[in-house]
Each structure stands twice: as C-alpha cells, then as structure tokens.
CSV table of C-alpha atoms in Angstrom, one decimal:
chain,number,residue,atom,x,y,z
Q,1,MET,CA,0.0,0.0,0.0
Q,2,GLU,CA,1.4,3.4,-1.1
Q,3,LYS,CA,2.3,5.7,1.8
Q,4,PRO,CA,0.6,9.0,1.9
Q,5,PRO,CA,2.8,12.1,1.0
Q,6,THR,CA,4.4,13.9,4.0
Q,7,ILE,CA,5.2,17.5,4.6
Q,8,LYS,CA,8.8,16.6,3.6
Q,9,ASP,CA,7.7,15.4,0.2
Q,10,VAL,CA,5.8,18.7,-0.4
Q,11,ALA,CA,8.9,20.7,0.7
Q,12,SER,CA,11.2,18.7,-1.5
Q,13,LEU,CA,8.9,19.2,-4.6
Q,14,ALA,CA,8.5,22.9,-3.9
Q,15,LYS,CA,12.3,23.2,-3.2
Q,16,VAL,CA,11.8,24.8,0.3
Q,17,HIS,CA,12.6,23.8,3.8
Q,18,ALA,CA,9.9,21.7,5.6
Q,19,ALA,CA,9.3,24.5,8.1
Q,20,THR,CA,8.6,26.9,5.2
Q,21,ALA,CA,6.2,24.4,3.7
Q,22,SER,CA,4.4,24.0,7.0
Q,23,ARG,CA,4.0,27.8,7.3
Q,24,ALA,CA,2.7,28.1,3.8
Q,25,LEU,CA,0.1,25.3,4.3
Q,26,ASN,CA,-1.3,26.8,7.5
Q,27,PRO,CA,-3.7,29.7,6.9
Q,28,GLN,CA,-2.6,31.2,10.3
Q,29,THR,CA,1.0,31.5,9.3
Q,30,ARG,CA,0.8,31.8,5.5
Q,31,GLY,CA,1.5,35.5,5.6
Q,32,LYS,CA,5.0,34.8,7.0
Q,33,VAL,CA,6.2,33.5,3.6
Q,34,SER,CA,6.1,35.3,0.2
Q,35,THR,CA,3.1,34.9,-2.0
Q,36,ARG,CA,5.2,33.2,-4.7
Q,37,THR,CA,6.6,30.7,-2.3
Q,38,ALA,CA,3.2,30.0,-0.7
Q,39,ASN,CA,1.7,29.4,-4.2
Q,40,ARG,CA,4.5,27.0,-5.1
Q,41,VAL,CA,4.0,25.0,-1.9
Q,42,LEU,CA,0.2,24.9,-2.4
Q,43,GLU,CA,0.7,23.6,-6.0
Q,44,ALA,CA,3.1,21.0,-4.8
Q,45,ALA,CA,0.7,19.8,-2.1
Q,46,LYS,CA,-2.1,19.7,-4.6
Q,47,SER,CA,-0.1,17.7,-7.1
Q,48,LEU,CA,1.0,15.2,-4.5
Q,49,GLY,CA,-2.5,14.9,-3.0
Q,50,TYR,CA,-1.1,16.0,0.4
Q,51,ALA,CA,-3.7,16.5,3.2
Q,52,PRO,CA,-2.4,18.2,6.4
Q,53,ASN,CA,-3.1,16.6,9.7
Q,54,SER,CA,-5.6,19.2,11.0
Q,55,ALA,CA,-6.0,17.4,14.4
Q,56,ALA,CA,-2.3,17.5,15.1
Q,57,ARG,CA,-2.1,21.1,14.0
Q,58,SER,CA,-4.9,21.9,16.3
Q,59,LEU,CA,-3.0,20.5,19.3
Q,60,ARG,CA,0.1,22.5,18.3
Q,61,THR,CA,-1.5,25.8,17.6
Q,62,LYS,CA,-4.8,25.6,19.6
Q,63,THR,CA,-6.6,26.5,16.4
Q,64,SER,CA,-8.9,24.4,14.2
Q,65,SER,CA,-9.3,26.3,10.9
Q,66,VAL,CA,-13.0,25.8,11.5
Q,67,ALA,CA,-15.5,28.7,11.7
Q,68,GLY,CA,-19.0,28.3,13.2
Q,69,VAL,CA,-21.8,29.7,11.0
Q,70,ILE,CA,-25.2,30.1,12.7
Q,71,ILE,CA,-28.4,31.0,10.8
Q,72,PRO,CA,-31.9,31.7,12.2
Q,73,ASP,CA,-34.1,29.8,9.6
Q,74,LEU,CA,-33.0,27.2,7.0
Q,75,ARG,CA,-36.4,27.6,5.4
Q,76,ASN,CA,-35.8,31.2,4.5
Q,77,PRO,CA,-34.5,31.2,0.9
Q,78,VAL,CA,-32.3,34.3,1.5
Q,79,PHE,CA,-29.8,32.4,3.6
Q,80,PRO,CA,-28.4,29.5,1.3
Q,81,PRO,CA,-26.7,31.9,-1.1
Q,82,ILE,CA,-25.3,33.9,1.8
Q,83,VAL,CA,-23.9,30.6,3.3
Q,84,ARG,CA,-22.4,29.7,0.0
Q,85,GLY,CA,-20.5,32.9,-0.1
Q,86,ILE,CA,-19.3,32.3,3.5
Q,87,GLU,CA,-18.1,28.8,2.6
Q,88,ASP,CA,-16.3,29.9,-0.5
Q,89,GLY,CA,-14.6,32.8,1.3
Q,90,LEU,CA,-13.5,30.5,4.2
Q,91,ARG,CA,-12.3,27.7,1.8
Q,92,GLU,CA,-9.9,30.0,0.0
Q,93,ALA,CA,-8.1,30.5,3.3
Q,94,GLY,CA,-8.1,26.8,4.2
Q,95,TYR,CA,-11.0,27.1,6.6
Q,96,MET,CA,-14.2,25.1,6.7
Q,97,ALA,CA,-17.7,26.1,8.0
Q,98,LEU,CA,-19.5,24.3,10.8
Q,99,MET,CA,-23.2,25.0,10.3
Q,100,GLY,CA,-26.0,25.4,12.8
Q,101,ASN,CA,-29.7,26.5,12.5
Q,102,THR,CA,-31.6,28.0,15.4
Q,103,ASP,CA,-35.2,28.3,14.1
Q,104,GLY,CA,-35.1,31.7,15.8
Q,105,ASP,CA,-34.7,30.1,19.3
Q,106,GLU,CA,-32.3,32.0,21.5
Q,107,GLU,CA,-31.7,29.0,23.8
Q,108,ARG,CA,-30.9,26.8,20.8
Q,109,GLU,CA,-28.4,29.5,19.7
Q,110,ARG,CA,-26.7,29.4,23.1
Q,111,GLU,CA,-26.4,25.6,22.9
Q,112,LEU,CA,-24.9,25.8,19.4
Q,113,LEU,CA,-22.4,28.4,20.5
Q,114,LEU,CA,-21.3,26.4,23.5
Q,115,ALA,CA,-21.0,23.1,21.4
Q,116,MET,CA,-19.0,24.8,18.7
Q,117,ARG,CA,-16.7,26.5,21.2
Q,118,GLY,CA,-16.1,23.0,22.6
Q,119,ARG,CA,-14.7,22.0,19.2
Q,120,GLN,CA,-12.1,24.8,19.4
Q,121,THR,CA,-13.9,26.8,16.7
Q,122,ASP,CA,-11.7,29.8,15.7
Q,123,GLY,CA,-14.6,32.2,15.3
Q,124,PHE,CA,-18.2,32.7,14.4
Q,125,ILE,CA,-20.3,34.2,11.6
Q,126,LEU,CA,-23.8,34.9,13.0
Q,127,ALA,CA,-26.9,35.7,10.9
Q,128,THR,CA,-28.9,35.6,14.2
Q,129,GLY,CA,-27.8,38.9,15.7
Q,130,ARG,CA,-30.3,41.0,17.6
Q,131,ARG,CA,-30.1,44.7,18.2
Q,132,ASN,CA,-29.3,44.4,21.9
Q,133,ASP,CA,-27.0,41.4,21.8
Q,134,PRO,CA,-23.8,41.9,23.9
Q,135,THR,CA,-20.3,41.5,22.8
Q,136,PRO,CA,-19.2,37.8,23.1
Q,137,ALA,CA,-18.0,37.3,26.7
Q,138,ASP,CA,-15.0,35.3,25.8
Q,139,HIS,CA,-14.0,37.7,23.0
Q,140,VAL,CA,-14.0,34.9,20.4
Q,141,PRO,CA,-13.7,36.5,16.9
Q,142,THR,CA,-17.3,37.1,15.7
Q,143,VAL,CA,-18.9,38.8,12.6
Q,144,LEU,CA,-22.6,39.5,12.1
Q,145,VAL,CA,-24.1,39.0,8.6
Q,146,ASN,CA,-27.3,40.5,7.3
Q,147,ARG,CA,-28.1,41.9,10.8
Q,148,ARG,CA,-26.2,44.0,13.3
Q,149,THR,CA,-26.4,45.2,16.9
Q,150,ASP,CA,-27.1,48.8,17.9
Q,151,SER,CA,-23.6,49.1,19.4
Q,152,SER,CA,-20.5,49.3,17.1
Q,153,ASP,CA,-18.2,46.7,18.8
Q,154,ILE,CA,-19.1,43.7,16.7
Q,155,PRO,CA,-18.0,43.7,13.0
Q,156,SER,CA,-20.9,43.3,10.6
Q,157,VAL,CA,-21.9,43.0,6.9
Q,158,THR,CA,-25.3,44.4,6.1
Q,159,ASN,CA,-27.2,45.9,3.2
Q,160,ASP,CA,-28.2,49.5,2.6
Q,161,ASN,CA,-31.7,49.3,4.0
Q,162,ASN,CA,-32.2,53.0,3.9
Q,163,ALA,CA,-31.5,53.3,0.2
Q,164,GLY,CA,-33.6,50.2,-0.6
Q,165,VAL,CA,-36.7,51.4,1.1
Q,166,TYR,CA,-36.3,54.9,-0.2
Q,167,SER,CA,-36.2,53.6,-3.8
Q,168,ALA,CA,-39.4,51.5,-3.1
Q,169,VAL,CA,-41.3,54.6,-1.8
Q,170,GLN,CA,-39.9,56.7,-4.7
Q,171,LEU,CA,-41.2,54.1,-7.2
Q,172,LEU,CA,-44.7,53.9,-5.7
Q,173,ALA,CA,-45.0,57.7,-5.3
Q,174,SER,CA,-44.0,58.1,-9.0
Q,175,LEU,CA,-46.9,55.7,-9.9
Q,176,GLY,CA,-49.3,58.0,-8.0
Q,177,HIS,CA,-49.6,56.1,-4.8
Q,178,THR,CA,-50.0,58.2,-1.6
Q,179,ARG,CA,-51.7,55.8,0.8
Q,180,ILE,CA,-48.7,53.5,1.1
Q,181,GLY,CA,-48.7,50.9,3.9
Q,182,HIS,CA,-45.8,49.0,5.6
Q,183,VAL,CA,-45.8,45.5,7.0
Q,184,ALA,CA,-42.6,45.8,9.1
Q,185,GLY,CA,-40.4,43.1,10.3
Q,186,PRO,CA,-39.6,42.4,14.0
Q,187,GLN,CA,-38.3,45.5,15.7
Q,188,GLU,CA,-35.8,43.7,17.8
Q,189,LEU,CA,-33.9,42.9,14.7
Q,190,SER,CA,-31.9,45.5,12.8
Q,191,THR,CA,-33.4,44.6,9.5
Q,192,GLY,CA,-36.9,45.1,10.8
Q,193,TRP,CA,-36.0,48.3,12.7
Q,194,GLU,CA,-33.9,50.0,10.0
Q,195,ARG,CA,-36.4,49.3,7.2
Q,196,TYR,CA,-39.3,50.6,9.3
Q,197,ARG,CA,-37.3,53.8,10.1
Q,198,ALA,CA,-36.3,54.1,6.5
Q,199,PHE,CA,-40.0,53.9,5.5
Q,200,VAL,CA,-41.0,56.7,7.9
Q,201,ASP,CA,-38.1,58.9,6.6
Q,202,ALA,CA,-38.8,58.2,2.9
Q,203,MET,CA,-42.5,58.9,3.2
Q,204,ALA,CA,-41.6,62.3,4.9
Q,205,SER,CA,-39.1,63.0,2.1
Q,206,HIS,CA,-41.9,62.6,-0.4
Q,207,GLY,CA,-44.4,64.7,1.6
Q,208,LEU,CA,-46.6,61.6,2.3
Q,209,GLU,CA,-48.4,60.9,5.5
Q,210,VAL,CA,-47.7,57.8,7.6
Q,211,ASP,CA,-51.1,56.9,9.0
Q,212,PRO,CA,-50.7,54.6,12.1
Q,213,GLY,CA,-53.4,52.3,10.7
Q,214,ARG,CA,-51.3,51.7,7.6
Q,215,VAL,CA,-48.3,50.4,9.5
Q,216,VAL,CA,-48.4,46.9,11.1
Q,217,PHE,CA,-45.6,44.8,12.6
Q,218,SER,CA,-44.9,41.2,11.8
Q,219,THR,CA,-43.7,38.9,14.6
Q,220,ALA,CA,-41.3,37.1,12.3
Q,221,PHE,CA,-39.8,37.3,8.8
Q,222,THR,CA,-42.0,34.5,7.6
Q,223,GLU,CA,-44.9,34.2,5.1
Q,224,GLU,CA,-47.3,33.1,7.9
Q,225,ALA,CA,-46.4,36.0,10.2
Q,226,GLY,CA,-46.6,38.4,7.3
Q,227,TYR,CA,-50.1,37.2,6.5
Q,228,ARG,CA,-51.3,37.6,10.1
Q,229,ALA,CA,-49.9,41.2,10.2
Q,230,ALA,CA,-51.2,42.2,6.7
Q,231,VAL,CA,-54.8,41.3,7.4
Q,232,GLU,CA,-54.7,44.0,10.1
Q,233,LEU,CA,-53.7,46.7,7.6
Q,234,GLN,CA,-56.1,49.6,7.1
Q,235,ARG,CA,-58.2,48.8,4.0
Q,236,ASP,CA,-57.6,52.1,2.2
Q,237,VAL,CA,-53.9,51.3,1.2
Q,238,THR,CA,-53.2,51.2,-2.5
Q,239,ALA,CA,-49.6,49.9,-2.0
Q,240,VAL,CA,-47.6,48.0,0.6
Q,241,ILE,CA,-43.9,47.8,1.3
Q,242,ALA,CA,-43.1,44.6,3.1
Q,243,GLY,CA,-40.2,44.0,5.5
Q,244,ASN,CA,-38.9,41.2,3.4
Q,245,ASP,CA,-40.0,38.9,0.5
Q,246,LEU,CA,-41.6,36.3,2.7
Q,247,ILE,CA,-43.7,38.9,4.4
Q,248,ALA,CA,-44.6,40.2,0.9
Q,249,LEU,CA,-45.9,36.7,0.1
Q,250,GLY,CA,-48.0,36.9,3.2
Q,251,CYS,CA,-49.4,40.1,1.9
Q,252,TYR,CA,-50.4,38.4,-1.3
Q,253,SER,CA,-52.4,35.9,0.7
Q,254,ALA,CA,-54.1,38.6,2.8
Q,255,LEU,CA,-55.1,40.6,-0.3
Q,256,ASP,CA,-56.5,37.4,-1.8
Q,257,GLU,CA,-58.6,36.8,1.3
Q,258,HIS,CA,-60.0,40.3,1.2
Q,259,GLY,CA,-60.9,39.8,-2.5
Q,260,LEU,CA,-58.3,42.3,-3.7
Q,261,SER,CA,-56.0,41.8,-6.7
Q,262,CYS,CA,-52.3,42.6,-6.9
Q,263,PRO,CA,-51.4,44.9,-8.5
Q,264,ASP,CA,-54.7,46.1,-9.8
Q,265,ASP,CA,-56.0,47.0,-6.4
Q,266,VAL,CA,-52.9,47.0,-4.3
Q,267,SER,CA,-49.2,47.1,-5.3
Q,268,VAL,CA,-46.7,45.1,-3.3
Q,269,VAL,CA,-42.9,45.5,-2.9
Q,270,GLY,CA,-40.7,43.1,-1.0
Q,271,PHE,CA,-37.1,43.2,0.2
Q,272,ASN,CA,-34.2,40.8,-0.5
Q,273,ASP,CA,-35.0,39.4,-4.0
Q,274,MET,CA,-34.9,35.9,-2.6
Q,275,PRO,CA,-34.5,33.0,-5.1
Q,276,PHE,CA,-37.7,32.4,-7.1
Q,277,ALA,CA,-39.2,35.9,-6.3
Q,278,ASP,CA,-39.5,36.3,-10.0
Q,279,LYS,CA,-41.5,33.0,-10.2
Q,280,GLN,CA,-44.3,34.3,-8.0
Q,281,ARG,CA,-47.7,35.3,-9.5
Q,282,PRO,CA,-47.4,38.2,-10.0
Q,283,GLY,CA,-43.6,38.4,-10.1
Q,284,LEU,CA,-42.5,40.3,-6.9
Q,285,THR,CA,-41.0,43.7,-7.2
Q,286,THR,CA,-38.3,43.9,-4.6
Q,287,ILE,CA,-35.0,45.2,-3.4
Q,288,ARG,CA,-32.2,43.0,-4.5
Q,289,ILE,CA,-29.4,42.4,-1.9
Q,290,PRO,CA,-26.0,40.9,-2.9
Q,291,HIS,CA,-26.5,37.6,-1.0
Q,292,TYR,CA,-23.4,35.8,-2.1
Q,293,GLU,CA,-21.1,38.9,-1.8
Q,294,MET,CA,-22.4,39.5,1.7
Q,295,GLY,CA,-21.4,36.0,2.7
Q,296,LEU,CA,-18.0,36.4,1.0
Q,297,GLU,CA,-17.4,39.7,2.8
Q,298,ALA,CA,-18.4,38.3,6.1
Q,299,ALA,CA,-15.8,35.5,5.7
Q,300,ARG,CA,-13.1,38.0,4.8
Q,301,LEU,CA,-14.0,40.1,7.9
Q,302,LEU,CA,-13.8,37.0,10.2
Q,303,LEU,CA,-10.5,36.0,8.8
Q,304,GLU,CA,-9.2,39.5,9.4
Q,305,ARG,CA,-10.6,39.4,13.0
Q,306,ILE,CA,-8.9,36.0,13.7
Q,307,ALA,CA,-5.6,37.3,12.5
Q,308,ASN,CA,-5.9,40.6,14.4
Q,309,PRO,CA,-8.5,40.3,17.2
Q,310,THR,CA,-7.8,43.8,18.6
Q,311,THR,CA,-8.5,45.8,15.4
Q,312,PRO,CA,-11.5,48.1,15.5
Q,313,ALA,CA,-14.8,46.5,14.4
Q,314,LYS,CA,-15.7,47.3,10.8
Q,315,ARG,CA,-19.3,47.9,9.6
Q,316,VAL,CA,-19.6,47.1,5.9
Q,317,ILE,CA,-22.8,48.2,4.1
Q,318,LEU,CA,-23.3,46.8,0.7
Q,319,PRO,CA,-25.4,48.5,-2.1
Q,320,VAL,CA,-28.8,47.3,-3.1
Q,321,GLU,CA,-30.9,47.5,-6.3
Q,322,LEU,CA,-34.6,48.0,-7.0
Q,323,ILE,CA,-36.0,45.2,-9.2
Q,324,ARG,CA,-39.3,46.0,-10.8
Q,325,ARG,CA,-41.7,43.2,-11.7
Q,326,GLY,CA,-45.4,42.6,-12.1
Q,327,SER,CA,-46.5,43.3,-8.5
Q,328,VAL,CA,-46.6,47.1,-8.9
Q,329,ALA,CA,-48.8,49.3,-11.2
Q,330,PRO,CA,-50.0,52.9,-11.3
Q,331,LYS,CA,-52.6,53.8,-8.8
Q,332,GLY,CA,-56.1,53.0,-10.1
Q,333,SER,CA,-54.8,51.2,-13.2
C-alpha cells in the first residue's frame, strides 16, 4: 500500500525547507512567507495529494481552521446563497464552516455556540444577531451578517436598508400612490427596525403621511407572520412595502382573502430578492441584496478578525438594487 505524502515530500517538490512548507500550508502562518513561495507550496501539495493533519495542527496551535456559522431559519431562501459565499470565502483561506440552525430560538443558539466552542472553533459568523446582543463574553472573533447590533463593537456586513426602502417609496410615489402601507419586520432585529425607520423617513421626504393604521408589525420574517400582520392593515392602502419577501408573500395571501388583486387593487414591494421571487404570480417587485457577496465579505472580515483580534470593528454596508416586476402598477390602473 502506497504511503501518503508527507510535509517533507511537499517541501522537496517545492524546493523549500519543511518548516517553510508547513507555514505556507497553515492559513494562520501563510502570511509569513512570500506569495510566490506559498503558491509554489500549495501547488506541490495539490499535485501530491497531500492533506495536512488538522488534528495534530490543532494540538500544536490551539486553532482548528473551523468557523462556526449560525443562521436563524433554514427555510428562508435568503440564507443559502449567503452561506455559499461564506463557505467559498473561508475555503480560500483553508477554513471550513461548521453550520448550525436555530429556528429563531435563543436557547438553541446558546447551545450551538457552546457546542461549537467546545470544538475549538476559531470564530463565528452569525446571521442571528439582535439589536441588543452583547459582545461575546470570551471575546471569540465574531462577525454578524445581514443583521447587526445597535452598538458598534461587533463587525458586521449588512445591506443599505435606507437606500432600498427609499427607492421603493420613490417608485410607488411616481406611480401615483399616496396611501402606502408598511408591514414591518420584527423590531428587535436591525433589518426590521432599519427598514421601518427608512419607510417613515422616505415617506416624509416625499411629503406623504404615515397613517398609524397603515403600519403593522410582523412577529417574524415568515410568510405566515406576514399574512397575520397584513390582514390588520387599514383597508384604504393602495400599495404595501413589506419588511422582506416572505412577508410580501403573506401580503399576497391577505389581499386574496380580502378579495383584492395585486397589482390592480394594491401594489406590493418586498425586500431581498430571494431565489424564485420572479416566479411568484405576479412576479415580486423587490429590493435585491447581494446575497453571495455578503457572505464572502463576512468570511473576509472574520479571517481579518482571527488574524488581528484587537483591530477596531468594521461595519460594511453593501449597495442594493430595486428590481421592478409585475406586483406594482400605477394607482387605479
């Protein structure tokens, strides 16, 4: 039986010392060798089929090259492309992602965090952040994705919620709508809070009234919760901006129950441009967020944080784009 290649075999093929090869193959120490040398070692390892002994390395360095990734709802189509971006970003640096799903349960999240820390996870990317979440007590490197806290001490990658909601209000106002409603997301989450505040500000910027009866709050970013909230909307609205796409689908159901048609009677705009939003009937007008890029950027921020844990926390805000489809029409059309 052929013996598996060793670090010495890799070093010999790359024409470097074994210690240099070891540094080049470890994401934690790769920066200590030149890019040209690192690439040569990586190519040698690939051609030989060399696989580093990660367990042994963990014992030596007290690191695992594993990052914990926790998301709130596997059923929400917005998260798979974000996770793919995270995995690709981590893989480029020799890391792998350890996934966990909380179903929005805070106790389940605490259990996952403890379990993953027990596996010497080097850091976390959390899509579960709440506005009032504290900084991790053990100062483990952590990055928030899609959501953020009210404080500025945890790095985060989010979307430009203000610009997105403003563009939605601008579109509807340009189509003659003045009685615009909002089915907001949960206010304990930055996505729900920021989009609600953006709605109020955008309406004011266009000289439009925000009637309290035209604003309702969904208890979750789900189609079911969106439906339950939307049925409580004041019946004089001619357009609705939803806190996300799933809530928008709940609005579709509520309108149908009231015998109203979208967009003939009420226009609907979502947020996220989740996969298959264009396949709905009617196709959902929405704010497109850069799902994959958000995950990729979160991975980059975490790797930076692992390498330099004391650097100031960065807040990255990515641009969004209004995507118009069949769910909006001029008022009274």
